[in-house]
Short mmCIF file of N, CA and C in Angstrom, two decimals:
data_model
loop_
_atom_site.label_atom_id
_atom_site.label_comp_id
_atom_site.label_asym_id
_atom_site.label_seq_id
_atom_site.Cartn_x
_atom_site.Cartn_y
_atom_site.Cartn_z
N GLN C 13 -19.34 3.81 7.13
CA GLN C 13 -18.68 4.33 5.94
C GLN C 13 -17.38 3.57 5.72
N VAL C 14 -17.13 3.23 4.46
CA VAL C 14 -15.95 2.45 4.12
C VAL C 14 -14.82 3.38 3.73
N HIS C 15 -13.70 3.21 4.35
CA HIS C 15 -12.53 3.94 3.87
C HIS C 15 -11.25 3.33 4.39
N LEU C 16 -10.16 3.72 3.72
CA LEU C 16 -8.81 3.32 4.10
C LEU C 16 -8.04 4.58 4.50
N VAL C 17 -7.33 4.49 5.59
CA VAL C 17 -6.56 5.64 6.05
C VAL C 17 -5.10 5.25 6.14
N GLU C 18 -4.29 5.97 5.38
CA GLU C 18 -2.85 5.71 5.37
C GLU C 18 -2.14 6.64 6.33
N SER C 19 -1.03 6.18 6.83
CA SER C 19 -0.19 7.00 7.70
C SER C 19 1.24 6.52 7.58
N GLY C 20 2.16 7.34 8.08
CA GLY C 20 3.56 6.94 8.13
C GLY C 20 4.45 7.60 7.11
N GLY C 21 3.88 8.38 6.21
CA GLY C 21 4.71 9.07 5.23
C GLY C 21 5.48 10.20 5.87
N GLY C 22 6.39 10.79 5.10
CA GLY C 22 7.16 11.90 5.61
C GLY C 22 8.40 12.15 4.79
N LEU C 23 9.27 12.97 5.37
CA LEU C 23 10.53 13.34 4.73
C LEU C 23 11.67 12.63 5.44
N VAL C 24 12.45 11.87 4.69
CA VAL C 24 13.62 11.20 5.26
C VAL C 24 14.79 11.35 4.32
N GLN C 25 15.97 11.17 4.86
CA GLN C 25 17.18 11.25 4.06
C GLN C 25 17.41 9.95 3.30
N PRO C 26 18.14 10.02 2.21
CA PRO C 26 18.50 8.79 1.49
C PRO C 26 19.16 7.79 2.44
N GLY C 27 18.77 6.53 2.28
CA GLY C 27 19.26 5.48 3.15
C GLY C 27 18.40 5.24 4.37
N GLY C 28 17.45 6.12 4.59
CA GLY C 28 16.58 5.99 5.75
C GLY C 28 15.45 5.00 5.54
N SER C 29 14.59 4.92 6.55
CA SER C 29 13.48 3.97 6.52
C SER C 29 12.18 4.65 6.91
N LEU C 30 11.11 4.09 6.42
CA LEU C 30 9.76 4.50 6.79
C LEU C 30 8.88 3.26 6.82
N ARG C 31 7.85 3.32 7.65
CA ARG C 31 6.86 2.26 7.66
C ARG C 31 5.49 2.88 7.43
N LEU C 32 4.87 2.50 6.34
CA LEU C 32 3.54 2.98 6.03
C LEU C 32 2.50 2.01 6.58
N SER C 33 1.38 2.57 7.03
CA SER C 33 0.27 1.76 7.51
C SER C 33 -0.99 2.17 6.76
N CYS C 34 -1.87 1.23 6.61
CA CYS C 34 -3.15 1.48 5.94
C CYS C 34 -4.22 0.75 6.73
N ALA C 35 -5.04 1.50 7.43
CA ALA C 35 -6.07 0.91 8.27
C ALA C 35 -7.43 1.02 7.60
N GLY C 36 -8.13 -0.09 7.54
CA GLY C 36 -9.44 -0.11 6.92
C GLY C 36 -10.55 -0.04 7.95
N SER C 37 -11.61 0.68 7.63
CA SER C 37 -12.78 0.71 8.48
C SER C 37 -14.02 0.55 7.61
N GLY C 38 -15.06 -0.03 8.20
CA GLY C 38 -16.28 -0.27 7.44
C GLY C 38 -16.14 -1.41 6.46
N MET C 39 -15.07 -2.14 6.53
CA MET C 39 -14.81 -3.25 5.64
C MET C 39 -14.03 -4.31 6.39
N ILE C 40 -13.90 -5.46 5.78
CA ILE C 40 -13.08 -6.52 6.34
C ILE C 40 -12.08 -6.95 5.29
N PHE C 41 -10.85 -7.13 5.73
CA PHE C 41 -9.81 -7.60 4.80
C PHE C 41 -10.03 -9.10 4.57
N ASN C 42 -11.03 -9.41 3.73
CA ASN C 42 -11.40 -10.81 3.56
C ASN C 42 -11.04 -11.39 2.21
N THR C 43 -10.20 -10.68 1.46
CA THR C 43 -9.60 -11.28 0.28
C THR C 43 -8.09 -11.16 0.43
N ASN C 44 -7.36 -11.83 -0.40
CA ASN C 44 -5.91 -11.72 -0.35
C ASN C 44 -5.39 -10.55 -1.17
N ILE C 45 -6.26 -9.96 -1.97
CA ILE C 45 -5.78 -9.01 -2.97
C ILE C 45 -5.71 -7.61 -2.39
N MET C 46 -4.50 -7.17 -2.14
CA MET C 46 -4.26 -5.84 -1.62
C MET C 46 -2.83 -5.45 -1.89
N GLY C 47 -2.56 -4.15 -1.89
CA GLY C 47 -1.19 -3.76 -2.17
C GLY C 47 -0.97 -2.28 -2.01
N TRP C 48 0.26 -1.89 -2.31
CA TRP C 48 0.68 -0.50 -2.27
C TRP C 48 1.08 -0.05 -3.67
N TYR C 49 0.61 1.13 -4.03
CA TYR C 49 0.96 1.76 -5.29
C TYR C 49 1.63 3.09 -4.98
N ARG C 50 2.29 3.64 -5.97
CA ARG C 50 2.84 4.99 -5.80
C ARG C 50 2.75 5.75 -7.11
N GLN C 51 2.71 7.06 -6.96
CA GLN C 51 2.65 7.92 -8.13
C GLN C 51 3.56 9.11 -7.90
N ALA C 52 4.57 9.22 -8.73
CA ALA C 52 5.48 10.36 -8.69
C ALA C 52 4.97 11.43 -9.65
N PRO C 53 5.35 12.67 -9.45
CA PRO C 53 4.89 13.76 -10.34
C PRO C 53 5.22 13.47 -11.80
N GLY C 54 4.20 13.59 -12.63
CA GLY C 54 4.40 13.38 -14.06
C GLY C 54 4.50 11.94 -14.49
N LYS C 55 4.26 11.02 -13.55
CA LYS C 55 4.37 9.60 -13.89
C LYS C 55 3.05 8.89 -13.62
N GLU C 56 2.95 7.70 -14.20
CA GLU C 56 1.78 6.86 -13.98
C GLU C 56 1.84 6.22 -12.59
N ARG C 57 0.68 5.91 -12.06
CA ARG C 57 0.64 5.16 -10.80
C ARG C 57 1.15 3.75 -11.08
N GLU C 58 2.01 3.26 -10.18
CA GLU C 58 2.59 1.94 -10.37
C GLU C 58 2.45 1.10 -9.12
N LEU C 59 2.37 -0.22 -9.33
CA LEU C 59 2.33 -1.14 -8.21
C LEU C 59 3.72 -1.24 -7.61
N VAL C 60 3.79 -1.08 -6.30
CA VAL C 60 5.06 -1.20 -5.58
C VAL C 60 5.18 -2.60 -4.98
N ALA C 61 4.14 -3.02 -4.29
CA ALA C 61 4.16 -4.32 -3.64
C ALA C 61 2.72 -4.76 -3.41
N GLY C 62 2.48 -6.06 -3.50
CA GLY C 62 1.12 -6.51 -3.32
C GLY C 62 1.03 -7.98 -2.99
N PHE C 63 -0.14 -8.35 -2.50
CA PHE C 63 -0.50 -9.75 -2.32
C PHE C 63 -1.44 -10.13 -3.46
N ASN C 64 -1.21 -11.30 -4.04
CA ASN C 64 -2.12 -11.75 -5.08
C ASN C 64 -3.21 -12.63 -4.48
N SER C 65 -4.08 -13.15 -5.34
CA SER C 65 -5.21 -13.93 -4.86
C SER C 65 -4.80 -15.18 -4.12
N GLY C 66 -3.60 -15.68 -4.41
CA GLY C 66 -3.10 -16.86 -3.71
C GLY C 66 -2.38 -16.54 -2.42
N GLY C 67 -2.26 -15.26 -2.13
CA GLY C 67 -1.61 -14.85 -0.89
C GLY C 67 -0.11 -14.62 -1.02
N SER C 68 0.43 -14.82 -2.21
CA SER C 68 1.85 -14.60 -2.42
C SER C 68 2.11 -13.11 -2.64
N THR C 69 3.33 -12.72 -2.34
CA THR C 69 3.71 -11.32 -2.51
C THR C 69 4.44 -11.11 -3.84
N ASN C 70 4.30 -9.91 -4.36
CA ASN C 70 5.10 -9.54 -5.53
C ASN C 70 5.53 -8.09 -5.35
N TYR C 71 6.69 -7.78 -5.91
CA TYR C 71 7.29 -6.47 -5.75
C TYR C 71 7.76 -5.93 -7.09
N ALA C 72 7.72 -4.61 -7.20
CA ALA C 72 8.35 -3.98 -8.35
C ALA C 72 9.85 -4.24 -8.28
N ASP C 73 10.47 -4.40 -9.42
CA ASP C 73 11.92 -4.68 -9.45
C ASP C 73 12.71 -3.60 -8.71
N SER C 74 12.23 -2.38 -8.79
CA SER C 74 12.97 -1.25 -8.23
C SER C 74 13.00 -1.27 -6.70
N VAL C 75 12.13 -2.06 -6.07
CA VAL C 75 12.08 -2.05 -4.60
C VAL C 75 12.41 -3.41 -4.00
N LYS C 76 12.63 -4.41 -4.81
CA LYS C 76 12.94 -5.74 -4.29
C LYS C 76 14.16 -5.70 -3.39
N GLY C 77 14.04 -6.36 -2.26
CA GLY C 77 15.13 -6.40 -1.29
C GLY C 77 15.17 -5.21 -0.36
N ARG C 78 14.37 -4.19 -0.64
CA ARG C 78 14.35 -2.99 0.21
C ARG C 78 13.00 -2.81 0.90
N PHE C 79 11.92 -3.17 0.23
CA PHE C 79 10.56 -2.98 0.76
C PHE C 79 9.97 -4.33 1.14
N THR C 80 9.14 -4.31 2.18
CA THR C 80 8.44 -5.52 2.60
C THR C 80 6.99 -5.18 2.90
N ILE C 81 6.09 -5.90 2.25
CA ILE C 81 4.66 -5.72 2.50
C ILE C 81 4.21 -6.77 3.51
N SER C 82 3.32 -6.36 4.40
CA SER C 82 2.77 -7.30 5.37
C SER C 82 1.37 -6.84 5.74
N ARG C 83 0.66 -7.68 6.45
CA ARG C 83 -0.70 -7.31 6.83
C ARG C 83 -1.04 -7.97 8.15
N ASP C 84 -1.98 -7.37 8.83
CA ASP C 84 -2.55 -7.92 10.05
C ASP C 84 -4.07 -7.92 9.83
N SER C 85 -4.58 -9.07 9.43
CA SER C 85 -6.01 -9.15 9.11
C SER C 85 -6.88 -8.90 10.32
N ALA C 86 -6.40 -9.28 11.49
CA ALA C 86 -7.19 -9.06 12.70
C ALA C 86 -7.38 -7.57 12.97
N LYS C 87 -6.40 -6.78 12.54
CA LYS C 87 -6.48 -5.33 12.73
C LYS C 87 -6.93 -4.60 11.47
N ASN C 88 -7.22 -5.37 10.42
CA ASN C 88 -7.61 -4.73 9.15
C ASN C 88 -6.58 -3.70 8.71
N THR C 89 -5.33 -4.06 8.80
CA THR C 89 -4.26 -3.11 8.50
C THR C 89 -3.22 -3.73 7.58
N LEU C 90 -2.79 -2.92 6.63
CA LEU C 90 -1.76 -3.29 5.67
C LEU C 90 -0.55 -2.41 5.94
N TYR C 91 0.64 -2.99 5.79
CA TYR C 91 1.87 -2.25 6.07
C TYR C 91 2.83 -2.31 4.89
N LEU C 92 3.71 -1.32 4.85
CA LEU C 92 4.81 -1.35 3.91
C LEU C 92 6.05 -0.83 4.63
N GLN C 93 6.98 -1.73 4.87
CA GLN C 93 8.25 -1.34 5.46
C GLN C 93 9.21 -0.99 4.34
N MET C 94 9.74 0.21 4.39
CA MET C 94 10.61 0.70 3.32
C MET C 94 11.97 1.03 3.90
N ASN C 95 12.98 0.32 3.45
CA ASN C 95 14.34 0.53 3.91
C ASN C 95 15.23 0.99 2.76
N SER C 96 16.39 1.50 3.12
CA SER C 96 17.37 1.94 2.11
C SER C 96 16.72 2.83 1.07
N LEU C 97 15.99 3.80 1.54
CA LEU C 97 15.21 4.65 0.64
C LEU C 97 16.10 5.51 -0.24
N LYS C 98 15.61 5.73 -1.45
CA LYS C 98 16.35 6.49 -2.47
C LYS C 98 15.50 7.68 -2.91
N PRO C 99 16.13 8.70 -3.44
CA PRO C 99 15.35 9.85 -3.93
C PRO C 99 14.28 9.45 -4.94
N GLU C 100 14.56 8.44 -5.74
CA GLU C 100 13.58 8.01 -6.74
C GLU C 100 12.38 7.29 -6.14
N ASP C 101 12.39 7.04 -4.84
CA ASP C 101 11.22 6.49 -4.16
C ASP C 101 10.22 7.58 -3.79
N THR C 102 10.61 8.83 -4.01
CA THR C 102 9.71 9.95 -3.70
C THR C 102 8.44 9.86 -4.53
N ALA C 103 7.31 9.87 -3.85
CA ALA C 103 6.01 9.74 -4.52
C ALA C 103 4.91 9.82 -3.48
N VAL C 104 3.69 9.88 -3.96
CA VAL C 104 2.53 9.67 -3.10
C VAL C 104 2.23 8.17 -3.13
N TYR C 105 2.12 7.59 -1.96
CA TYR C 105 1.87 6.16 -1.83
C TYR C 105 0.41 5.92 -1.46
N TYR C 106 -0.20 4.97 -2.17
CA TYR C 106 -1.61 4.65 -1.97
C TYR C 106 -1.76 3.17 -1.63
N CYS C 107 -2.61 2.88 -0.67
CA CYS C 107 -2.95 1.48 -0.45
C CYS C 107 -4.22 1.16 -1.22
N ASN C 108 -4.36 -0.09 -1.54
CA ASN C 108 -5.47 -0.57 -2.36
C ASN C 108 -5.89 -1.92 -1.81
N VAL C 109 -7.18 -2.06 -1.55
CA VAL C 109 -7.69 -3.30 -0.96
C VAL C 109 -8.95 -3.74 -1.68
N TRP C 110 -8.98 -5.00 -2.04
CA TRP C 110 -10.22 -5.61 -2.54
C TRP C 110 -10.89 -6.32 -1.36
N TRP C 111 -12.20 -6.11 -1.23
CA TRP C 111 -12.91 -6.78 -0.14
C TRP C 111 -14.29 -7.17 -0.62
N ARG C 112 -14.91 -8.07 0.12
CA ARG C 112 -16.21 -8.62 -0.28
C ARG C 112 -17.23 -8.38 0.83
N ASP C 113 -18.41 -7.89 0.47
CA ASP C 113 -19.43 -7.65 1.50
C ASP C 113 -20.23 -8.92 1.75
N ASN C 114 -21.21 -8.81 2.63
CA ASN C 114 -22.00 -9.98 3.03
C ASN C 114 -22.85 -10.54 1.90
N TYR C 115 -23.01 -9.77 0.84
CA TYR C 115 -23.81 -10.23 -0.30
C TYR C 115 -22.93 -10.82 -1.41
N GLY C 116 -21.64 -10.86 -1.16
CA GLY C 116 -20.73 -11.42 -2.15
C GLY C 116 -20.23 -10.44 -3.19
N THR C 117 -20.62 -9.18 -3.06
CA THR C 117 -20.16 -8.16 -4.00
C THR C 117 -18.74 -7.74 -3.62
N THR C 118 -17.90 -7.66 -4.62
CA THR C 118 -16.50 -7.30 -4.40
C THR C 118 -16.28 -5.82 -4.72
N TYR C 119 -15.52 -5.18 -3.87
CA TYR C 119 -15.21 -3.77 -4.04
C TYR C 119 -13.70 -3.57 -4.04
N ARG C 120 -13.30 -2.50 -4.68
CA ARG C 120 -11.90 -2.11 -4.65
C ARG C 120 -11.82 -0.71 -4.05
N GLU C 121 -11.08 -0.61 -2.97
CA GLU C 121 -10.97 0.66 -2.27
C GLU C 121 -9.54 1.21 -2.36
N TRP C 122 -9.46 2.53 -2.42
CA TRP C 122 -8.17 3.22 -2.41
C TRP C 122 -8.08 4.11 -1.19
N GLY C 123 -6.89 4.20 -0.65
CA GLY C 123 -6.65 5.18 0.39
C GLY C 123 -6.45 6.55 -0.22
N GLN C 124 -6.32 7.55 0.64
CA GLN C 124 -6.21 8.93 0.18
C GLN C 124 -4.79 9.29 -0.25
N GLY C 125 -3.84 8.46 0.10
CA GLY C 125 -2.45 8.71 -0.27
C GLY C 125 -1.66 9.35 0.84
N THR C 126 -0.40 9.01 0.92
CA THR C 126 0.50 9.63 1.88
C THR C 126 1.82 9.96 1.17
N GLN C 127 2.29 11.17 1.40
CA GLN C 127 3.48 11.64 0.69
C GLN C 127 4.74 11.08 1.33
N VAL C 128 5.61 10.55 0.48
CA VAL C 128 6.93 10.09 0.91
C VAL C 128 7.95 10.89 0.11
N THR C 129 8.83 11.58 0.82
CA THR C 129 9.85 12.40 0.17
C THR C 129 11.22 11.99 0.69
N ILE C 130 12.09 11.65 -0.23
CA ILE C 130 13.45 11.25 0.12
C ILE C 130 14.40 12.31 -0.40
N SER C 131 15.01 12.99 0.54
CA SER C 131 15.88 14.10 0.16
C SER C 131 16.86 14.41 1.27
N SER C 132 18.04 14.83 0.89
CA SER C 132 19.03 15.24 1.88
C SER C 132 18.95 16.75 2.11
#
């Protein structure tokens, strides 16, 4: 069974840090296209950080210099290091991975989401 499992969310004070992880099973991280999205209450889901098809990273302006996306392909795991967290970073965070099966079919998978709450 194919799925992504996120972990690392929680409640932290402003200025704190969190590291999110997204572990894939039943799939292989065999494309470059993957990233982290977030959705705050009453807002649209937005891209926070991602790798594009060329392997380069891109970040939302609101998180540049504070968040870092990374991956360990050998472990089929995607990470998001979040520093200097602000209350406006509060949201459910989702990982998203594109992968290709042995027949060349490409799939897009979403994790179940992990809550990140920034509050004093």
